[in-house]
Short mmCIF file of C-alpha atoms in Angstrom, two decimals:
data_model
loop_
_atom_site.label_atom_id
_atom_site.label_comp_id
_atom_site.label_asym_id
_atom_site.label_seq_id
_atom_site.Cartn_x
_atom_site.Cartn_y
_atom_site.Cartn_z
CA MET A 1 18.85 30.10 30.43
CA LYS A 2 18.99 26.33 30.68
CA ILE A 3 17.97 24.55 27.47
CA ASN A 4 15.74 21.51 27.84
CA LYS A 5 17.76 18.45 26.81
CA TYR A 6 14.81 16.91 24.96
CA PHE A 7 14.19 20.13 23.04
CA LEU A 8 17.86 20.20 22.04
CA ALA A 9 17.73 16.53 21.00
CA VAL A 10 14.70 17.17 18.77
CA ILE A 11 16.45 20.13 17.12
CA ILE A 12 19.46 17.91 16.39
CA LEU A 13 17.22 15.12 15.07
CA THR A 14 15.42 17.57 12.77
CA ILE A 15 18.73 18.82 11.35
CA VAL A 16 19.95 15.24 10.90
CA ALA A 17 16.63 14.33 9.26
CA LEU A 18 16.98 17.16 6.76
CA ILE A 19 20.58 16.20 5.97
CA ILE A 20 19.84 12.53 5.32
CA ARG A 21 16.78 13.42 3.24
CA ILE A 22 18.78 15.81 1.08
CA TYR A 23 21.77 13.46 0.86
CA ASN A 24 21.77 11.59 -2.46
CA ILE A 25 18.34 13.06 -3.26
CA SER A 26 19.14 13.01 -7.00
CA TYR A 27 20.41 9.42 -6.99
CA ASN A 28 17.17 7.86 -8.20
CA SER A 29 15.75 8.79 -11.59
CA ILE A 30 12.41 10.54 -11.68
CA TRP A 31 9.40 8.40 -12.57
CA SER A 32 6.13 9.14 -14.34
CA ASP A 33 4.30 10.74 -11.39
CA GLU A 34 7.26 12.97 -10.61
CA GLU A 35 7.54 14.04 -14.24
CA PHE A 36 3.86 14.95 -14.10
CA THR A 37 4.57 17.03 -10.99
CA LEU A 38 7.27 18.85 -12.95
CA THR A 39 5.00 19.53 -15.93
CA PHE A 40 1.88 20.34 -13.92
CA SER A 41 3.61 22.70 -11.48
CA LYS A 42 4.94 24.88 -14.30
CA GLN A 43 1.40 26.15 -14.88
CA SER A 44 -0.08 29.22 -13.20
CA PHE A 45 -1.77 29.02 -9.78
CA TYR A 46 -5.14 29.35 -11.52
CA ASP A 47 -4.44 26.60 -14.07
CA ILE A 48 -3.13 24.27 -11.36
CA PHE A 49 -6.33 24.70 -9.35
CA PHE A 50 -8.67 24.06 -12.25
CA GLY A 51 -6.37 21.39 -13.66
CA ILE A 52 -8.08 18.96 -11.29
CA ILE A 53 -11.04 18.98 -13.68
CA ALA A 54 -8.70 18.03 -16.52
CA GLY A 55 -7.58 14.86 -14.76
CA GLU A 56 -4.96 15.53 -12.06
CA PHE A 57 -6.02 13.32 -9.18
CA ASN A 58 -4.48 15.40 -6.40
CA PRO A 59 -5.45 18.78 -4.91
CA PRO A 60 -3.35 21.88 -5.65
CA ILE A 61 -1.38 22.86 -2.52
CA PHE A 62 1.68 20.69 -3.22
CA PHE A 63 1.76 21.80 -6.87
CA TRP A 64 1.50 25.45 -5.85
CA ILE A 65 4.55 24.97 -3.63
CA GLU A 66 6.40 23.20 -6.46
CA HIS A 67 5.45 26.11 -8.72
CA ILE A 68 7.12 28.53 -6.29
CA VAL A 69 10.22 26.31 -6.16
CA HIS A 70 10.25 26.22 -9.97
CA LEU A 71 10.24 30.03 -10.11
CA THR A 72 12.87 30.34 -7.37
CA ILE A 73 15.41 27.78 -8.61
CA GLY A 74 16.11 28.15 -12.30
CA ILE A 75 18.06 25.01 -13.21
CA GLU A 76 16.04 21.84 -13.93
CA THR A 77 17.28 19.00 -11.69
CA GLU A 78 15.98 16.15 -9.57
CA PHE A 79 17.18 18.10 -6.52
CA LYS A 80 14.98 21.07 -7.40
CA LEU A 81 12.00 18.82 -7.99
CA ARG A 82 12.34 16.94 -4.68
CA ILE A 83 13.69 19.49 -2.20
CA ALA A 84 10.23 20.58 -1.00
CA SER A 85 9.32 17.00 -0.06
CA ALA A 86 12.60 16.64 1.85
CA ILE A 87 11.90 19.79 3.87
CA PHE A 88 8.35 18.70 4.68
CA GLY A 89 9.71 15.31 5.72
CA ALA A 90 12.18 16.90 8.14
CA LEU A 91 9.49 19.16 9.60
CA THR A 92 7.48 16.12 10.70
CA ILE A 93 10.20 15.21 13.23
CA PRO A 94 9.27 17.78 15.93
CA ILE A 95 5.56 17.10 15.35
CA PHE A 96 6.08 13.38 15.96
CA TYR A 97 7.96 14.30 19.14
CA LEU A 98 5.03 16.38 20.37
CA ILE A 99 2.60 13.56 19.58
CA GLY A 100 4.71 11.11 21.56
CA LYS A 101 5.03 13.59 24.41
CA GLU A 102 1.25 14.03 24.56
CA ILE A 103 0.65 10.28 24.66
CA TYR A 104 3.62 9.19 26.82
CA ASN A 105 6.20 11.76 27.95
CA GLU A 106 9.40 13.40 26.66
CA LYS A 107 11.15 10.05 26.35
CA GLY A 108 8.30 8.61 24.31
CA GLY A 109 8.33 11.65 22.06
CA LEU A 110 12.07 11.34 21.52
CA ILE A 111 11.76 7.64 20.65
CA ILE A 112 9.03 8.30 18.09
CA SER A 113 10.89 11.23 16.51
CA THR A 114 14.06 9.12 16.32
CA LEU A 115 12.26 6.27 14.59
CA VAL A 116 10.85 8.57 11.91
CA THR A 117 14.17 10.40 11.49
CA PHE A 118 15.93 7.25 10.32
CA SER A 119 12.93 5.55 8.68
CA THR A 120 13.78 4.49 5.11
CA PHE A 121 10.05 4.39 4.39
CA HIS A 122 9.73 8.05 5.36
CA ILE A 123 13.00 9.02 3.67
CA PHE A 124 11.85 7.40 0.43
CA TYR A 125 8.79 9.64 0.22
CA SER A 126 10.83 12.62 1.41
CA GLN A 127 12.90 12.11 -1.74
CA GLU A 128 9.95 11.89 -4.09
CA ALA A 129 8.28 14.87 -5.76
CA ARG A 130 4.77 13.97 -4.68
CA ALA A 131 2.48 15.19 -1.92
CA TYR A 132 2.89 12.39 0.64
CA THR A 133 5.24 14.06 3.14
CA LEU A 134 3.26 17.29 3.03
CA MET A 135 0.04 15.37 3.65
CA LEU A 136 1.74 13.54 6.54
CA LEU A 137 2.93 16.86 7.99
CA PHE A 138 -0.60 18.29 8.02
CA ILE A 139 -2.13 15.04 9.30
CA SER A 140 0.48 14.87 12.07
CA LEU A 141 -0.44 18.39 13.16
CA SER A 142 -4.11 17.43 12.97
CA THR A 143 -3.36 14.34 15.09
CA LEU A 144 -1.49 16.41 17.67
CA TYR A 145 -4.44 18.72 18.26
CA PHE A 146 -6.92 15.85 18.09
CA ILE A 147 -5.05 14.15 20.95
CA LYS A 148 -5.08 17.41 22.90
CA ILE A 149 -8.86 17.54 22.41
CA ILE A 150 -9.58 14.01 23.62
CA LYS A 151 -7.28 14.47 26.64
CA SER A 152 -9.33 17.47 27.71
CA GLU A 153 -12.71 17.06 29.37
CA ASN A 154 -13.58 20.75 29.23
CA ALA A 155 -15.60 21.29 26.06
CA VAL A 156 -16.10 25.00 26.77
CA GLU A 157 -12.45 26.02 27.04
CA ASN A 158 -11.10 23.60 24.46
CA LYS A 159 -9.97 25.64 21.43
CA ASN A 160 -7.76 22.99 19.85
CA TRP A 161 -10.64 22.02 17.55
CA ILE A 162 -9.88 25.05 15.35
CA LEU A 163 -6.34 23.84 14.62
CA PHE A 164 -7.50 20.23 14.32
CA ALA A 165 -10.10 21.13 11.69
CA THR A 166 -7.78 23.58 9.89
CA PHE A 167 -4.87 21.15 9.52
CA SER A 168 -7.29 18.39 8.50
CA ALA A 169 -8.61 20.67 5.75
CA LEU A 170 -5.08 21.56 4.64
CA ALA A 171 -4.35 17.84 4.40
CA PHE A 172 -7.43 17.44 2.19
CA TRP A 173 -6.19 20.29 -0.01
CA THR A 174 -2.94 18.29 -0.31
CA HIS A 175 -4.20 14.73 -0.89
CA PHE A 176 -7.78 13.55 -1.23
CA TYR A 177 -7.19 10.33 0.71
CA SER A 178 -6.55 12.27 3.91
CA PHE A 179 -10.34 12.47 4.03
CA VAL A 180 -10.37 8.87 5.28
CA PHE A 181 -8.16 9.79 8.23
CA THR A 182 -10.33 12.77 9.13
CA ILE A 183 -13.50 10.68 8.95
CA CYS A 184 -11.89 8.17 11.34
CA SER A 185 -10.99 11.01 13.72
CA PHE A 186 -14.57 12.26 13.79
CA LEU A 187 -15.87 8.71 14.28
CA TYR A 188 -13.49 8.11 17.18
CA GLY A 189 -14.53 11.35 18.83
CA ILE A 190 -18.25 10.73 18.37
CA ILE A 191 -18.03 7.13 19.62
CA PHE A 192 -15.59 7.45 22.52
CA LYS A 193 -15.79 11.15 23.46
CA ARG A 194 -19.49 11.88 23.16
CA ASN A 195 -19.28 14.50 25.92
CA LEU A 196 -17.34 16.69 23.47
CA TYR A 197 -20.14 16.61 20.90
CA LYS A 198 -20.14 20.41 20.56
CA ILE A 199 -16.47 20.36 19.61
CA TRP A 200 -17.01 17.62 17.02
CA GLY A 201 -19.94 19.53 15.56
CA LYS A 202 -17.94 22.75 15.25
CA SER A 203 -14.95 20.85 13.85
CA ILE A 204 -17.06 19.21 11.15
CA ILE A 205 -18.56 22.55 10.16
CA LEU A 206 -15.17 24.30 9.96
CA TYR A 207 -13.54 21.38 8.12
CA SER A 208 -16.40 21.24 5.60
CA TRP A 209 -16.34 24.99 5.04
CA LEU A 210 -12.57 25.07 4.46
CA SER A 211 -12.70 22.04 2.15
CA LEU A 212 -15.76 23.15 0.15
CA PRO A 213 -13.95 24.90 -2.75
CA ILE A 214 -11.83 21.86 -3.57
CA VAL A 215 -14.81 19.52 -3.14
CA ILE A 216 -16.85 21.48 -5.69
CA ILE A 217 -14.01 21.43 -8.22
CA ALA A 218 -13.27 17.74 -7.64
CA MET A 219 -16.82 16.39 -8.03
CA SER A 220 -16.47 15.81 -11.77
CA LEU A 221 -13.15 14.06 -11.19
CA LEU A 222 -14.70 11.82 -8.54
CA GLU A 223 -17.45 10.72 -10.92
CA TRP A 224 -14.91 9.86 -13.61
CA ARG A 225 -12.62 8.10 -11.11
CA VAL A 226 -15.42 5.89 -9.82
CA THR A 227 -16.69 4.87 -13.27
CA ALA A 228 -13.28 4.38 -14.93
CA PRO A 229 -11.81 0.85 -15.06
CA ILE A 230 -9.19 0.05 -12.41
CA THR A 231 -5.89 -0.55 -14.22
CA TYR A 232 -3.38 -0.50 -11.33
CA GLY A 233 -3.12 -0.78 -7.56
CA TYR A 234 -4.28 -3.44 -5.12
CA LYS A 235 -7.75 -4.67 -4.36
CA GLY A 236 -9.35 -6.38 -1.37
CA PHE A 237 -7.80 -7.75 1.80
CA ILE A 238 -4.39 -8.26 0.15
CA LEU A 239 -4.04 -4.57 1.00
CA VAL A 240 -3.57 -5.47 4.66
CA LYS A 241 -0.35 -7.29 3.82
CA TYR A 242 1.10 -4.44 1.77
CA ILE A 243 0.07 -1.72 4.22
CA ILE A 244 1.82 -3.53 7.07
CA GLU A 245 4.87 -4.38 4.95
CA GLN A 246 5.51 -0.75 4.06
CA PHE A 247 5.82 0.17 7.74
CA LEU A 248 8.21 -2.76 8.26
CA GLU A 249 10.32 -1.23 5.46
CA TYR A 250 10.95 -4.36 3.30
CA ASN A 251 14.29 -5.14 4.94
CA THR A 252 15.16 -8.13 7.12
CA ILE A 253 16.86 -6.05 9.82
CA SER A 254 14.21 -3.34 10.02
CA THR A 255 11.43 -5.93 9.80
CA ALA A 256 12.89 -7.85 12.74
CA LEU A 257 13.30 -4.62 14.72
CA PHE A 258 9.75 -3.41 14.14
CA VAL A 259 8.19 -6.84 14.70
CA TYR A 260 9.80 -7.00 18.15
CA LEU A 261 8.95 -3.37 18.91
CA THR A 262 5.34 -3.97 17.88
CA MET A 263 5.09 -7.18 19.88
CA PHE A 264 6.45 -5.73 23.12
CA GLY A 265 4.65 -2.45 22.51
CA LEU A 266 1.35 -4.32 22.31
CA LEU A 267 2.14 -6.16 25.54
CA TYR A 268 2.72 -2.85 27.30
CA LEU A 269 -0.39 -1.19 25.91
CA ILE A 270 -2.59 -4.18 26.74
CA THR A 271 -1.41 -4.29 30.34
CA LYS A 272 -0.83 -0.59 31.13
CA ARG A 273 -2.21 1.77 28.47
CA ARG A 274 -5.43 0.46 27.01
CA ASP A 275 -6.47 4.00 26.14
CA VAL A 276 -3.54 4.24 23.71
CA LEU A 277 -4.24 0.73 22.42
CA LYS A 278 -7.84 1.76 21.72
CA LEU A 279 -6.71 4.88 19.87
CA CYS A 280 -4.08 3.18 17.70
CA GLY A 281 -6.18 0.07 17.13
CA PHE A 282 -9.21 2.11 16.08
CA TYR A 283 -7.27 4.07 13.46
CA PHE A 284 -5.54 1.02 12.01
CA ILE A 285 -8.70 -1.10 11.84
CA ALA A 286 -10.95 1.69 10.57
CA VAL A 287 -8.51 2.98 7.95
CA ILE A 288 -7.71 -0.50 6.65
CA LEU A 289 -11.38 -1.54 6.43
CA ILE A 290 -12.33 1.66 4.62
CA SER A 291 -9.34 1.24 2.30
CA VAL A 292 -10.30 -2.34 1.45
CA ILE A 293 -13.83 -1.23 0.56
CA LEU A 294 -12.64 1.75 -1.50
CA SER A 295 -10.12 -0.41 -3.37
CA TYR A 296 -13.07 -1.91 -5.27
CA VAL A 297 -14.16 1.58 -6.34
CA PHE A 298 -10.92 3.25 -7.50
CA PRO A 299 -7.21 2.39 -7.78
CA PHE A 300 -5.57 2.09 -4.38
CA MET A 301 -1.92 2.06 -3.34
CA PRO A 302 -0.68 1.26 0.21
CA LYS A 303 1.29 4.52 0.37
CA TYR A 304 -2.00 6.42 0.63
CA THR A 305 -2.09 5.27 4.27
CA ILE A 306 1.22 6.95 5.17
CA PHE A 307 -0.76 9.01 7.70
CA LEU A 308 -0.90 5.91 9.96
CA LEU A 309 2.83 6.29 10.60
CA PRO A 310 2.49 8.29 13.87
CA PHE A 311 0.25 5.60 15.35
CA PHE A 312 2.60 2.83 14.26
CA TYR A 313 5.53 4.52 16.00
CA VAL A 314 3.40 5.22 19.09
CA LEU A 315 2.83 1.47 19.23
CA CYS A 316 6.55 0.76 18.76
CA ALA A 317 7.51 3.25 21.48
CA GLY A 318 5.42 1.24 23.92
CA ALA A 319 8.14 -1.42 23.79
CA TYR A 320 10.48 0.90 25.68
CA TYR A 321 8.03 1.25 28.56
CA PHE A 322 7.66 -2.52 28.63
CA PHE A 323 11.40 -2.96 29.18
CA GLU A 324 11.57 -0.01 31.57
CA ARG A 325 9.63 -2.11 34.07
CA TYR A 326 12.47 -4.65 34.20
CA ILE A 327 15.54 -2.47 33.56
CA SER A 328 16.37 0.79 35.27
CA PRO A 329 15.39 3.85 33.17
CA GLN A 330 18.99 5.08 33.32
CA LYS A 331 20.05 1.97 31.38
CA ALA A 332 16.89 1.14 29.41
CA PHE A 333 16.53 4.43 27.55
CA PRO A 334 20.06 4.77 26.10
CA ILE A 335 20.16 1.06 25.21
CA PHE A 336 16.79 1.28 23.50
CA MET A 337 17.78 4.40 21.54
CA ILE A 338 21.14 2.94 20.46
CA VAL A 339 19.52 -0.27 19.19
CA CYS A 340 16.91 1.67 17.19
CA ILE A 341 19.47 4.07 15.69
CA VAL A 342 22.08 1.42 14.83
CA ALA A 343 19.52 -0.87 13.18
CA SER A 344 18.04 2.02 11.20
CA VAL A 345 21.40 3.43 10.09
CA TRP A 346 22.48 -0.05 8.98
CA VAL A 347 19.42 -0.26 6.71
CA LEU A 348 20.12 3.23 5.33
CA GLY A 349 23.38 1.92 3.88
CA PHE A 350 21.40 -0.36 1.57
CA TYR A 351 18.88 2.37 0.73
CA TYR A 352 21.50 4.84 -0.49
CA THR A 353 23.43 2.36 -2.64
CA LYS A 354 20.66 0.60 -4.56
CA PRO A 355 18.16 2.28 -6.91
CA SER A 356 14.66 2.25 -5.43
CA LYS A 357 13.09 3.54 -8.64
CA ASP A 358 13.52 2.54 -12.28
CA ASP A 359 16.87 3.85 -13.49
CA TRP A 360 15.74 5.86 -16.51
CA ARG A 361 18.92 7.95 -16.39
CA SER A 362 21.29 5.02 -16.96
CA PHE A 363 18.87 3.39 -19.38
CA SER A 364 18.70 6.55 -21.50
CA ASN A 365 22.49 6.85 -21.56
CA GLU A 366 22.81 3.29 -22.83
CA LEU A 367 20.02 3.83 -25.37
CA ALA A 368 21.88 6.87 -26.73
CA GLN A 369 25.02 4.74 -27.14
CA LEU A 370 23.17 1.90 -28.89
CA THR A 371 21.11 3.88 -31.38
CA LYS A 372 22.41 5.16 -34.70
CA ASP A 373 21.34 8.13 -36.79
CA GLY A 374 17.87 7.61 -38.23
CA ASP A 375 16.81 4.79 -35.87
CA ASN A 376 13.30 4.70 -34.41
CA VAL A 377 12.41 4.21 -30.75
CA ILE A 378 8.95 2.87 -29.83
CA ILE A 379 7.53 3.58 -26.39
CA SER A 380 4.16 3.51 -24.68
CA ALA A 381 2.22 6.70 -25.29
CA ASN A 382 0.61 7.09 -21.87
CA THR A 383 2.87 7.47 -18.84
CA ILE A 384 6.51 6.71 -19.54
CA GLU A 385 7.16 8.71 -22.71
CA PRO A 386 7.60 11.98 -20.75
CA VAL A 387 10.07 10.29 -18.38
CA LEU A 388 12.14 9.00 -21.30
CA ARG A 389 12.14 12.44 -22.92
CA TYR A 390 13.33 13.98 -19.64
CA TYR A 391 16.60 12.01 -19.89
CA TYR A 392 16.81 11.13 -23.57
CA ASN A 393 17.12 13.81 -26.27
CA SER A 394 16.09 12.23 -29.56
CA THR A 395 16.97 15.42 -31.45
CA LEU A 396 20.59 15.32 -30.31
CA ASP A 397 20.67 11.57 -30.89
CA ASN A 398 19.11 12.00 -34.35
CA THR A 399 16.42 9.38 -33.71
CA THR A 400 12.63 9.43 -33.78
CA VAL A 401 10.57 8.50 -30.70
CA ILE A 402 7.26 6.94 -31.76
CA PRO A 403 4.47 6.57 -29.17
CA LEU A 404 2.50 3.40 -29.86
CA PRO A 405 0.02 1.29 -27.91
CA LEU A 406 2.07 -1.66 -26.71
CA THR A 407 -0.18 -4.35 -28.12
CA ARG A 408 0.66 -7.14 -30.52
CA ALA A 409 -1.56 -5.65 -33.22
CA ALA A 410 0.13 -2.24 -33.03
CA ILE A 411 3.70 -3.55 -32.92
CA GLU A 412 3.08 -6.17 -35.60
CA GLY A 413 1.48 -3.56 -37.87
CA TYR A 414 4.50 -1.32 -37.41
CA TYR A 415 6.83 -4.27 -38.04
CA TYR A 416 5.46 -5.06 -41.49
CA ASN A 417 5.23 -1.41 -42.61
CA ASN A 418 8.59 -0.10 -41.45
CA THR A 419 12.01 -0.02 -43.05
CA LYS A 420 14.14 1.40 -40.23
CA PRO A 421 15.96 -0.36 -37.39
CA THR A 422 13.85 0.14 -34.26
CA TYR A 423 14.31 -0.13 -30.51
CA ILE A 424 11.23 -1.07 -28.47
CA ILE A 425 10.93 -0.10 -24.80
CA LEU A 426 8.69 -2.18 -22.55
CA HIS A 427 7.92 -1.11 -19.01
CA GLY A 428 6.11 -2.79 -16.13
CA LEU A 429 3.74 0.11 -15.70
CA SER A 430 2.80 0.38 -19.35
CA VAL A 431 2.50 -3.29 -20.22
CA MET A 432 -0.11 -5.30 -18.40
CA PRO A 433 0.38 -9.08 -18.53
CA ASN A 434 0.12 -9.59 -22.30
CA ASN A 435 1.20 -13.06 -23.35
CA ASP A 436 0.50 -12.46 -27.05
CA LEU A 437 2.81 -9.46 -27.16
CA ARG A 438 5.50 -11.20 -25.13
CA GLU A 439 5.43 -14.28 -27.36
CA TRP A 440 5.61 -12.15 -30.48
CA MET A 441 8.50 -10.10 -29.08
CA ASN A 442 10.44 -13.24 -28.19
CA SER A 443 10.23 -14.57 -31.75
CA HIS A 444 10.64 -11.33 -33.73
CA THR A 445 13.01 -9.13 -31.71
CA GLU A 446 16.37 -9.32 -29.98
CA TYR A 447 16.52 -8.69 -26.24
CA ILE A 448 19.15 -6.03 -25.48
CA THR A 449 19.12 -5.03 -21.80
CA SER A 450 16.96 -4.20 -18.79
CA TYR A 451 17.00 -1.76 -15.87
CA GLN A 452 14.60 -2.79 -13.10
CA ASN A 453 11.19 -2.78 -14.86
CA ILE A 454 12.51 -1.25 -18.10
CA GLU A 455 13.28 -3.63 -20.96
CA LEU A 456 14.86 -2.84 -24.33
CA PHE A 457 14.43 -4.90 -27.50
CA PHE A 458 15.80 -4.43 -31.02
CA LEU A 459 13.64 -4.93 -34.08
CA ASN A 460 15.42 -5.23 -37.44
CA PRO A 461 12.97 -5.01 -40.37
CA ASN A 462 15.60 -6.46 -42.70
CA LEU A 463 15.10 -9.83 -40.98
CA ILE A 464 11.38 -10.15 -41.90
CA ASN A 465 10.68 -13.67 -43.06
#
């Protein structure tokens, strides 16, 4: 039996994607959200589900999977914590291919799957123990069946709505923000495919029914989230900048590549495929506008819009069809693929050799070397203490870790009532711009070292004036 060359290429890309997502997966230290994943996923299935009420801002599916991984792999490592995300990331490759095939053809699908295979943006979240790649996997499947629906004009025989609604609901059970994507899908269908109104009605009913249990549990969390003060994230139209930048991957080479792909892709869609332009444009505009509005209600991070990635690569793939009009397909396709792969692989070299998260591992090793028996270590009590304790064993080091609010009043009070040498850890996530504290630290402590956003100071009570 003859094997389809595109099918074989996608299989190879998926294997490559898994390899480069597993490669160096333990290089970066875990951060606060990943440590919470570790702690939260150790609970029972029941406790994970109802833990949403206690303050976990994400639905349970990803944590259930992490719980299974925790039971399966005994040793506690970064690899164990992140392997599920890497697998989900690799599984998106064939789905992206199918999306591209539905919109363009096999070549378009292969281009899109190649772009996501070597995407440092996608690899980053495939090496993080959070729910983003799993959400993207479900949303990509939802997108695939949504496209199948809108390409069909037969509302009676169209059964893709069942899978569309089911995968949309699974995405909601994975990350609450997927709700925005699903709302945009329903809006697009109702506005531009009104003849399929029966399908949209049935899809909404099935989606609502499947999502109802998690909605009921999450209502108390939603009320708290809306009324709580916003202490992190981005607000307003500045979001547009950061959402676009994440897809351009924060690197000069990749930015140049994607700017040109986007530019020529737009030219092709405007002149030849306005249906695709309408689809991609609608999702980008609708999602960004909704995100800007919601950013005034609760904390918002650009990574929540990772589900726009298929549409971004659909737009980029349009650049190939632009050049195909001027260069023979026999030459255009291999040249286009080589340029995309070489540029992406070049960027990967930087990704694998520079920490992309705060290096708590190296910091903790240096802290252990600096401290002496009986020293104290002060750290913020909210988010970063668990990360420090993951790498730093104060019992073995014979020190005492003291959680304190990192305010001038708290540190100054400790300063005048303490007799032990003390190390103070400041971190970008735990210290909001606080000039009083900074000024006091500069005049009363000795700066020791820093690792990305982690700073270490030494406070010697014997030097009190």
